[in-house]
Coordinates of C-alpha atoms and ligand atoms in Angstrom, one line a residue:
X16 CA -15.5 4.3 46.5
X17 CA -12.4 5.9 45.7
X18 CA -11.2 8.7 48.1
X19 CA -8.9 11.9 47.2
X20 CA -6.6 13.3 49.9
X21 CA -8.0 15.6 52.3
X22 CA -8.4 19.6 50.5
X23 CA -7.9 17.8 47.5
X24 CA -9.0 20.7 44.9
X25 CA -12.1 20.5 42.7
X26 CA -12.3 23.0 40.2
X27 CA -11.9 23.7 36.4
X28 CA -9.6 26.2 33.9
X29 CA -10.4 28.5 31.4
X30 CA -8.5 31.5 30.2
X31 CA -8.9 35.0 29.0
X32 CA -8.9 35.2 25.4
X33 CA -11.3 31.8 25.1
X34 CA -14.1 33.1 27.6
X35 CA -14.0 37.0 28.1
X36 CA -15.0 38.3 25.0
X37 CA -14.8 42.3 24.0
X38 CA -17.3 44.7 24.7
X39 CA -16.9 48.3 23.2
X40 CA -15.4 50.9 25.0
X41 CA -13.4 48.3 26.8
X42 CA -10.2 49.7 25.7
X43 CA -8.6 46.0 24.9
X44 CA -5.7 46.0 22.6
X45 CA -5.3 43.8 19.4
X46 CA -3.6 40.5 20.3
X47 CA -2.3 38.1 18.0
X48 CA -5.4 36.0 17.5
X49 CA -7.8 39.4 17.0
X50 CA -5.2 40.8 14.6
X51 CA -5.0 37.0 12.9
X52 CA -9.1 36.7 12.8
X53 CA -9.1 40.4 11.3
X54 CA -7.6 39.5 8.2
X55 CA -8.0 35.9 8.1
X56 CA -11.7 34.9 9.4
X57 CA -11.8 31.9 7.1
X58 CA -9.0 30.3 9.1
X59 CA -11.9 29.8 12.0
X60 CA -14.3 27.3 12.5
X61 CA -17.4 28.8 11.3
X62 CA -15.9 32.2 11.4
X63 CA -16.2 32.7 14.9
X64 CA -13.6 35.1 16.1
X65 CA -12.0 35.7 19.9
X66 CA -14.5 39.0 20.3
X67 CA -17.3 36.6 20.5
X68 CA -16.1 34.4 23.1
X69 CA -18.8 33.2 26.3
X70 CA -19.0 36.6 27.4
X71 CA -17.4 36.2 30.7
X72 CA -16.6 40.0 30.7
X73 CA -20.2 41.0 31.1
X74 CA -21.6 38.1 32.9
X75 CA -18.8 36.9 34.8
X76 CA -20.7 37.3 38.1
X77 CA -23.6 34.9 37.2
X78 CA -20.2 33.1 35.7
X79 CA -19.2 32.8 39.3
X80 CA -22.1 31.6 40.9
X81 CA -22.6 28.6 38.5
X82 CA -19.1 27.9 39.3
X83 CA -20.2 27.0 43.1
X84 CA -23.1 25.4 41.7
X85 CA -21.1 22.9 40.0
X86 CA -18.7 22.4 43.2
X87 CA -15.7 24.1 42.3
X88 CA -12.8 24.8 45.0
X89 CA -10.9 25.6 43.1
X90 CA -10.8 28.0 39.4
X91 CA -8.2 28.8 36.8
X92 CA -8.0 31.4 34.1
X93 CA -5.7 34.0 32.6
X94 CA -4.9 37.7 32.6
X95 CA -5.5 38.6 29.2
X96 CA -2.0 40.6 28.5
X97 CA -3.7 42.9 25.6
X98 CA -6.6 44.4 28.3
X99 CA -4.5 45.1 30.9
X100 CA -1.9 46.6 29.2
X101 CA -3.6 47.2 25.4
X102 CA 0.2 48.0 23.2
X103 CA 2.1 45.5 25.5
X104 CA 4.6 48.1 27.3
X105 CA 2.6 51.2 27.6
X106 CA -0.1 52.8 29.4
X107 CA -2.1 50.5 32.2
X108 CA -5.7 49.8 31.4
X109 CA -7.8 50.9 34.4
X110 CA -11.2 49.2 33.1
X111 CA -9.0 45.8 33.1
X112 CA -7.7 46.5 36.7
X113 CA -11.2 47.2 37.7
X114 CA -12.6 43.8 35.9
X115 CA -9.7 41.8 37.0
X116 CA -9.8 42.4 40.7
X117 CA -13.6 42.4 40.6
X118 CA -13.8 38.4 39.1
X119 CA -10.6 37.6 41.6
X120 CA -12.4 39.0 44.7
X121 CA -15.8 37.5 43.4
X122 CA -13.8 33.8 43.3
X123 CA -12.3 34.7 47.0
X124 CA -15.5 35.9 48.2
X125 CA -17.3 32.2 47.1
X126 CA -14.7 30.2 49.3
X127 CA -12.8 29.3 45.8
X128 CA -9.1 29.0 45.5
X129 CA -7.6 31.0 42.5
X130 CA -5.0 30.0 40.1
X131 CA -4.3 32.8 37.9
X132 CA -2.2 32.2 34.5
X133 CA -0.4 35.2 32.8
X134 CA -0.2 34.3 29.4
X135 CA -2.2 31.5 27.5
X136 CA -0.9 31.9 23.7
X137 CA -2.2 35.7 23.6
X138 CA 0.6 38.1 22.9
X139 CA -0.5 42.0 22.1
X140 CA -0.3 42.6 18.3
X141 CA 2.1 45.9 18.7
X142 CA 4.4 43.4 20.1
X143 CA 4.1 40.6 17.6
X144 CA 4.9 43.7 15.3
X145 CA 8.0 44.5 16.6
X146 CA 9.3 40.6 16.3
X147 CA 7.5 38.6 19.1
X148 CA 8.7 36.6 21.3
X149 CA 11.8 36.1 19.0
X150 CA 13.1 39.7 20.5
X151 CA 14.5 39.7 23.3
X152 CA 12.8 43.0 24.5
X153 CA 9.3 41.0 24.5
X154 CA 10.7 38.8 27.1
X155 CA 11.7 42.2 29.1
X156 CA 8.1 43.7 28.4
X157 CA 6.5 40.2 29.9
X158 CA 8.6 40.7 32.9
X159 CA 7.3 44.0 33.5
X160 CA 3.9 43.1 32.9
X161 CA 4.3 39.9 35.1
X162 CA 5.6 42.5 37.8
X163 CA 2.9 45.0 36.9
X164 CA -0.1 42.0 37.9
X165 CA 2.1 41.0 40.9
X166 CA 1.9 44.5 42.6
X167 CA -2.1 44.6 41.3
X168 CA -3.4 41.5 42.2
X169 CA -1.1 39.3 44.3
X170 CA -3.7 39.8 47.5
X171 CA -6.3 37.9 45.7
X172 CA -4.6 35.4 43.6
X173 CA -3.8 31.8 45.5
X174 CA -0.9 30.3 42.9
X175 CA 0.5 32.3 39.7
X176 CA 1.3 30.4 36.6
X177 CA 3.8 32.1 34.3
X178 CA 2.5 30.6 31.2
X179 CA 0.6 28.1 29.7
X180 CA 1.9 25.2 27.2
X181 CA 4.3 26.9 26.0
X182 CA 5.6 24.6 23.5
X183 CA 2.5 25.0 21.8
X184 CA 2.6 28.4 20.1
X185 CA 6.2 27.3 19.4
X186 CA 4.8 24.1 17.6
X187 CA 2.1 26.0 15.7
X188 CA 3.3 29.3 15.0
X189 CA 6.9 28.0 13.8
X190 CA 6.3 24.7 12.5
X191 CA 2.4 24.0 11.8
X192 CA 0.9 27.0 11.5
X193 CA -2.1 26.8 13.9
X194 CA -1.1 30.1 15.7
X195 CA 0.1 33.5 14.3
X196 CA 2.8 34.3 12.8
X197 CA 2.2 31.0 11.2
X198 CA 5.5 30.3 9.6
X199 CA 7.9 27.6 8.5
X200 CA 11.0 28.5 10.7
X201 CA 13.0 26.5 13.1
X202 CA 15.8 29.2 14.0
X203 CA 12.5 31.7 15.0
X204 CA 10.9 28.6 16.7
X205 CA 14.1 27.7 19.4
X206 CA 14.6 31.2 19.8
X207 CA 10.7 31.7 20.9
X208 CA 10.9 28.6 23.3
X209 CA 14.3 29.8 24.9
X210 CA 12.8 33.3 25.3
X211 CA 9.8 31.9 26.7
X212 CA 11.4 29.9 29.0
X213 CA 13.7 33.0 30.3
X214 CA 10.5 35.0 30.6
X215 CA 9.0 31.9 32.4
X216 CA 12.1 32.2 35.2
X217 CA 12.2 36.1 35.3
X218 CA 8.4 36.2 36.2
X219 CA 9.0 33.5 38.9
X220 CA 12.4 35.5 40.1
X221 CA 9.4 38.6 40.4
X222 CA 6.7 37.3 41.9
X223 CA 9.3 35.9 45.1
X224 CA 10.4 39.3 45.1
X225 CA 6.8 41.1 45.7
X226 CA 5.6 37.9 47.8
X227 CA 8.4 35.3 49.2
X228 CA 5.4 33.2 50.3
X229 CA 3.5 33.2 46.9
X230 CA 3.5 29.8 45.0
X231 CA 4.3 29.9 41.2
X232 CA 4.6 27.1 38.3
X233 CA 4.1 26.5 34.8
X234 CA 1.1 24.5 32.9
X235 CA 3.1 22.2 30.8
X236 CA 1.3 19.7 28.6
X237 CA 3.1 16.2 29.3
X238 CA 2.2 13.7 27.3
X239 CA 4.6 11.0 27.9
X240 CA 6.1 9.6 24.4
X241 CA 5.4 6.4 24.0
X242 CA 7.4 3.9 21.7
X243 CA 6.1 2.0 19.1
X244 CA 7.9 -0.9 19.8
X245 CA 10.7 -1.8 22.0
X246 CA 13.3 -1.7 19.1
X247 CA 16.0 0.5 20.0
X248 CA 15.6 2.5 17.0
X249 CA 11.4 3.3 18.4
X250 CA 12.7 3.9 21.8
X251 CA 15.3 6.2 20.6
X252 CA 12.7 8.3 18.7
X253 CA 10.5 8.6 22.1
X254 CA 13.4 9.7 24.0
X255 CA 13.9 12.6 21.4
X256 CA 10.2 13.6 20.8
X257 CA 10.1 13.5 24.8
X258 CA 13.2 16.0 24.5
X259 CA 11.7 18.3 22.1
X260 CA 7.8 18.2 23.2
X261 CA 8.2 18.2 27.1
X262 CA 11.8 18.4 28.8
X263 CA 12.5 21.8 26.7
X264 CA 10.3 23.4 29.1
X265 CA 9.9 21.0 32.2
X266 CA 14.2 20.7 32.7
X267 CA 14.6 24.4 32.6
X268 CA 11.5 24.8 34.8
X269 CA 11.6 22.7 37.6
X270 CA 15.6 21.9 37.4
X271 CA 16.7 24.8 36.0
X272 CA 18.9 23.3 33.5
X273 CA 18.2 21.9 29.8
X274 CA 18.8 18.5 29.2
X275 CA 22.2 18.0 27.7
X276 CA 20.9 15.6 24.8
X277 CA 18.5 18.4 23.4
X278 CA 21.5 21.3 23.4
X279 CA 23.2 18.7 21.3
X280 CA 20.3 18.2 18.8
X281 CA 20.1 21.8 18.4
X282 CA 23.9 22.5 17.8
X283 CA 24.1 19.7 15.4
X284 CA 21.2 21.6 13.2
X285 CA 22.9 24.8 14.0
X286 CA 20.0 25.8 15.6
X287 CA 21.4 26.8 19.2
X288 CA 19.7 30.3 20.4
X289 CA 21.2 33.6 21.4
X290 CA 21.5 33.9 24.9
X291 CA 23.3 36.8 27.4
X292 CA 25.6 36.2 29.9
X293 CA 24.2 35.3 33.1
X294 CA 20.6 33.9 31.4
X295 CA 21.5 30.4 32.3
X296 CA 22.3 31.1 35.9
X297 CA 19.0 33.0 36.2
X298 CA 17.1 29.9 34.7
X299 CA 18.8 27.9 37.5
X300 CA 18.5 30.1 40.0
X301 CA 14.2 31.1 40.0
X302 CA 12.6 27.4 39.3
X303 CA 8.8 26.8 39.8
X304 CA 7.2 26.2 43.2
X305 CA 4.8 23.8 41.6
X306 CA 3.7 22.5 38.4
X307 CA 0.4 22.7 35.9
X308 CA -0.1 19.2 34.2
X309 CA -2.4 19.4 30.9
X310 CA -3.0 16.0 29.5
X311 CA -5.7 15.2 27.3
X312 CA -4.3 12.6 24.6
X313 CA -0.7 10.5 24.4
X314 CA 2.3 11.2 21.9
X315 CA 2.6 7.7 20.3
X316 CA 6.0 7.9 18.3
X317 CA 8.1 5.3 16.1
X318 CA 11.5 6.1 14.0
X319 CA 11.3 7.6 11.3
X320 CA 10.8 5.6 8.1
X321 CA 12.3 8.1 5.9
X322 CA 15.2 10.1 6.0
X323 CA 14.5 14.2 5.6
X324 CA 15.4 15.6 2.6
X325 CA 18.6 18.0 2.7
X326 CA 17.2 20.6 1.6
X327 CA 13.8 20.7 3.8
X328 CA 13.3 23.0 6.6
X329 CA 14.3 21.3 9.8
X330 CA 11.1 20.0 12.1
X331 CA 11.5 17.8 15.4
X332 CA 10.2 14.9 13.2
X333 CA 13.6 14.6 11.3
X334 CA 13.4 12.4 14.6
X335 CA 10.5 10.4 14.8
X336 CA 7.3 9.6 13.0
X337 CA 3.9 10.1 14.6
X338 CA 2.2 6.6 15.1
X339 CA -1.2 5.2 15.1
X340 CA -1.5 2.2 17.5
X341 CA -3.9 -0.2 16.5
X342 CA -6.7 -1.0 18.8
X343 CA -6.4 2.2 20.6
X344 CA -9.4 3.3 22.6
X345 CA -10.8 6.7 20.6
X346 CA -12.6 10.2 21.6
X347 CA -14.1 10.1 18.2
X348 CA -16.3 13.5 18.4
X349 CA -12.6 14.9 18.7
X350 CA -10.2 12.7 16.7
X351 CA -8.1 12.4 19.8
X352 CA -6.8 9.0 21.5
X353 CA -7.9 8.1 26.0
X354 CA -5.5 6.6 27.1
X355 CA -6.1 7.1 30.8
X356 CA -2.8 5.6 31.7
X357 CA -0.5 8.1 30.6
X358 CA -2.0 10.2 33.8
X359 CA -0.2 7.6 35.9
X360 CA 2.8 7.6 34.0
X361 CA 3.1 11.2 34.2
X362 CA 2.8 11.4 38.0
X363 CA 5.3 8.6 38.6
X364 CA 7.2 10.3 36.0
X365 CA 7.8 13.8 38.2
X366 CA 7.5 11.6 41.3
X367 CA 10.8 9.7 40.1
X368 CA 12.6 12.4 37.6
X369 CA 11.7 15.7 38.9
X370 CA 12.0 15.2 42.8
X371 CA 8.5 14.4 42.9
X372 CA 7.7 18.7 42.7
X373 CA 4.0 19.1 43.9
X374 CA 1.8 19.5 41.1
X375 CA -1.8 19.9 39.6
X376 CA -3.9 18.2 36.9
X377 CA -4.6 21.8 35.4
X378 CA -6.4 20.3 32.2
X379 CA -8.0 17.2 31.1
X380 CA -11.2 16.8 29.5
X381 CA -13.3 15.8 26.9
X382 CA -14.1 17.7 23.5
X383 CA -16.7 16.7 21.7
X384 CA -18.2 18.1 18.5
X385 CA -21.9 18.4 17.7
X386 CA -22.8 17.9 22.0
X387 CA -26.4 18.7 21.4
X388 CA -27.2 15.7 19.6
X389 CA -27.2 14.2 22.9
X390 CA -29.7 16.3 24.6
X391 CA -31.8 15.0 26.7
X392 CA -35.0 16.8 29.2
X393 CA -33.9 20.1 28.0
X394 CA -29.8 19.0 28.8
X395 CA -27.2 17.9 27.6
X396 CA -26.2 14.0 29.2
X397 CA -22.9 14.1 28.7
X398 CA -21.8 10.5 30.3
X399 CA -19.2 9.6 28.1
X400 CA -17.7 12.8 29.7
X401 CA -18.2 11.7 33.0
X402 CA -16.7 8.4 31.8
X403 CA -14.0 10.3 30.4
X404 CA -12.9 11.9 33.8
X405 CA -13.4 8.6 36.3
X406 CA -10.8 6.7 34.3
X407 CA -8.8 9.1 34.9
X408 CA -9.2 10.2 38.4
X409 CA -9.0 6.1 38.9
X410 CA -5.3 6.3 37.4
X411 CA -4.4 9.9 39.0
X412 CA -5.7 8.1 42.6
X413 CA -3.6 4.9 42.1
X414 CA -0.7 7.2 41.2
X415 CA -1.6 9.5 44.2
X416 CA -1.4 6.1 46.8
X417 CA 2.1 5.1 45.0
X418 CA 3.4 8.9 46.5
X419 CA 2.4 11.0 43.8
X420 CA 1.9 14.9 44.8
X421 CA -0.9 15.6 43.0
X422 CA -3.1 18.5 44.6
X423 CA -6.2 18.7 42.6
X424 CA -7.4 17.8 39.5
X425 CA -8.8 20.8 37.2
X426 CA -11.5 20.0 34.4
X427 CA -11.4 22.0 31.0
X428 CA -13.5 23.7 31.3
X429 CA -16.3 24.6 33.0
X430 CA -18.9 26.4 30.4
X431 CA -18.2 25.6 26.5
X432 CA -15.7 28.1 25.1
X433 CA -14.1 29.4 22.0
X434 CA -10.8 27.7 21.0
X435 CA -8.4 29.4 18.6
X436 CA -9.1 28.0 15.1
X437 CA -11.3 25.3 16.3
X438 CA -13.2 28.0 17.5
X439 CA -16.9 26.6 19.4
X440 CA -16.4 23.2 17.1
X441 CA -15.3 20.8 20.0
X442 CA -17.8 21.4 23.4
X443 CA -15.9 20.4 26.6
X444 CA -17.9 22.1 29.1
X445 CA -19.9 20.8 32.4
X446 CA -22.3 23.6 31.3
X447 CA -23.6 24.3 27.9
X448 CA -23.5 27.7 26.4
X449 CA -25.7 28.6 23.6
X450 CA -24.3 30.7 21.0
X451 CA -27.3 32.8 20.1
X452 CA -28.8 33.5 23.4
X453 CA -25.8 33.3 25.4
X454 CA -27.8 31.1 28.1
X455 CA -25.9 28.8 30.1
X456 CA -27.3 24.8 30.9
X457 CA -25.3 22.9 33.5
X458 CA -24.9 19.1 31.6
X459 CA -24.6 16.2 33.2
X460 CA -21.3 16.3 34.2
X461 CA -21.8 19.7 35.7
X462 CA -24.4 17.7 38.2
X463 CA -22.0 14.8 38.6
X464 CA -18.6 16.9 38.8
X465 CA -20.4 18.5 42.1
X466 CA -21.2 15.3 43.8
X467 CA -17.1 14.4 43.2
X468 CA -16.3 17.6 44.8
X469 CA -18.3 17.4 47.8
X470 CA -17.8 13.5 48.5
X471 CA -13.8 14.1 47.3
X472 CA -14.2 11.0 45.5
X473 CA -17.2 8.7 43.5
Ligands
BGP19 C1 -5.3 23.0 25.4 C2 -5.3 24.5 25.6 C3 -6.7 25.1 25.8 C4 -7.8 24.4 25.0 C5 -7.7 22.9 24.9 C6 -8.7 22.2 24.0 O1 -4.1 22.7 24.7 O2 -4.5 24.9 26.7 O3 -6.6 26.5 25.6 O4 -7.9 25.0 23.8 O5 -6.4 22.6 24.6 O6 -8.3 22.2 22.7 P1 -9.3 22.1 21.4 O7 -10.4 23.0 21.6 O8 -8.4 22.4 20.2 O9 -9.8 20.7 21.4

């Protein structure tokens, strides 16, 4: 039997935009992805759009309950920035303040520790009008919304998180175009992430101010980058994809300075941002409290084969090629590669290189397309999920005995929801939500992820 530390926490993630859904009259704002889904439904798996998410906003108290059934102590999910503030940096949304501090004190009031994110890829439309997160007044607007949900709701919420993955809607809405605006542009790209990052600090420089006490981090996904080989030329191409994909965000964060190697990078491609006076010393001044850990799959990375043509627009893999190991173990309902490992190479990682900061696995989890295929006595037994998560709660524990300060370990998620383009196509649930009828069916895992919670261990 393996043991977790003592108040070890239990629990899952979700966020806003992928589980509250829209009712009418709510008085929501557009946000990127309800704008993008507007004009572009064919984009989405199956044409399902963010308004039909699981419904959270209606049922969110039955939500709640199923949430102790399944032995959560702890729950993570997001302020949706659009309902409680529907043009970004106007008039406050009382419906959302009533909602909001109704599903906060309905998680305090079941014993459950809160995590509450402010932003998880979901930026109001009248902002993404006026230039996104490439102007520098959206960074100002997130600060005084950040502020805004500090004042509201800091009595209820456990830990703030200033934003999830980040790099992400830099990746896909500058460089691969899974997120809106969807374009081809490196300058727009570095100038979102350093933004994003300054927002990051301000929030954290906010939240001290209203609470001193309160604990605040980022959710970075940290997939270590692993080397084909051990040929200087592989190795070199991890350390930059490592540069680019994680220590953009995690230096700044949690050190408060970027990593002298990257600033270098982005001079040579003339690609350095615009900063102000004084943003630097700010980013090194408010660092995180604690850290959000997503991992779900490894970035596997080998030098690049070819050299980019001149004229090409510029992309972190003028640096390094993706790579395919052979014999790697598959999740192949998702396309993605387990490699349970890298959860103990990312703990000894911020145990040894970021001054072993405390930190939570805020995501990891199974997708799997097509899930009821493997129902079974009217549920879903999901045990190649349950597989999924004791390999690697094995490698978190080992990494936990070795010193790691790991504080709980966070599922995604706990009933199926929507996912950006992907939509309801990849299930990751421990309960089952039927599209049609709404009706929610605890799986397996749901059962099994209880048991773990109360005996802190299997
Ligand atoms: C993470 C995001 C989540 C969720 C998850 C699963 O990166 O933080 O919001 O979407 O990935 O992704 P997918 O549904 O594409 O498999």
């Amino acid at each position: 039997m393996i043991h977790f530390p003592e108040n070890f926490l239990w629990g899952s993630s979700t966020s806003g935009p992928q589980s509250e859904g829209r009712l009418a009259g709510d008085k929501k704002g557009d946000n990127t992805w309800d704008y993008w889904f507007s004009i572009a439904p064919e984009k989405f798996h199956n044409q399902v759009g963010p308004k039909d998410t699981s419904t959270f906003y209606t049922n969110f108290e039955k939500d709640l309950d199923l949430l102790v059934q399944t032995g959560h102590t702890a729950f993570r999910t997001s302020i949706q920035w659009s309902r409680l503030i529907p043009d970004g940096d106007g008039e406050v949304n009382p419906l959302a303040v009533d909602f909001y501090r109704k599903v906060f004190q309905g998680v305090k009031d079941r014993g459950i520790e809160l995590l509450v994110n402010l932003y998880h890829f979901d930026l109001p439309m009248v902002l993404e009008e006026q230039g996104g997160w490439v102007k520098r007044e959206t960074v100002l607007a997130y600060e005084r919304y950040a502020q805004l949900c500090f004042e509201l709701f800091d009595d209820l919420v456990d830990r703030w998180i200033t934003f999830n993955e980040p790099i992400v809607p830099v990746e896909c809405g500058y460089f691969y175009q899974y997120h809106y605006p969807a374009v081809i542009d490196a300058e727009a790209g570095v100038q979102v992430a350093y933004h994003t990052q300054l927002a990051s600090s301000l929030a954290v420089k906010a939240c001290h101010q209203v609470n001193p006490e309160k604990k605040i981090g980022i959710v970075l996904n940290l997939t270590p980058a692993y080397p084909r080989s051990q040929h200087p030329a592989d190795v070199k191409a991890a350390r930059i994809a490592e540069l680019f994909q994680a220590k953009s965000f995690l230096d700044p964060s949690v050190k408060g300075s970027y990593p002298e190697e990257l600033v270098e990078i982005l001079q040579k491609h003339d690609l350095l941002p615009d900063y102000e006076e004084g943003d630097l010393q700010l980013i090194k001044e408010h660092t995180v409290d604690y850290l959000g850990v997503n991992y779900y799959q490894p970035l596997r990375v080998a030098a690049p084969k070819f050299q980019a043509h001149p004229e090409s627009p510029f992309f972190p893999e003028y640096y390094y090629d993706h790579y395919e190991m052979p014999g790697r173990k598959m999740n192949p309902h998702r396309g993605w590669e387990i490699y349970e490992r890298g959860v103990h190479d990312i703990a000894k990682n911020i145990q040894r290189d970021y001054g072993n900061i405390e930190w939570i696995l805020t995501e990891n989890g199974m997708g799997v397309e097509g899930e009821e295929k493997f129902r079974q006595d009217g549920f879903i037994q999901d045990d190649y999920r349950i597989d999924f998560v004791k390999g690697h709660l094995k490698e978190l524990h080992k990494a936990i005995q070795e010193g790691a300060n790991c504080k709980g370990y966070l599922i995604w998620t706990f009933i199926d929801c929507w996912s950006w383009l992907n939509s309801y196509k990849n299930r990751y649930g421990l309960i089952e939500l039927d599209l049609d009828t709404q009706e929610r069916i605890i799986k397996k895992s749901g059962y099994w992820f209880k048991k773990l919670s109360q005996e802190n261990g299997f």
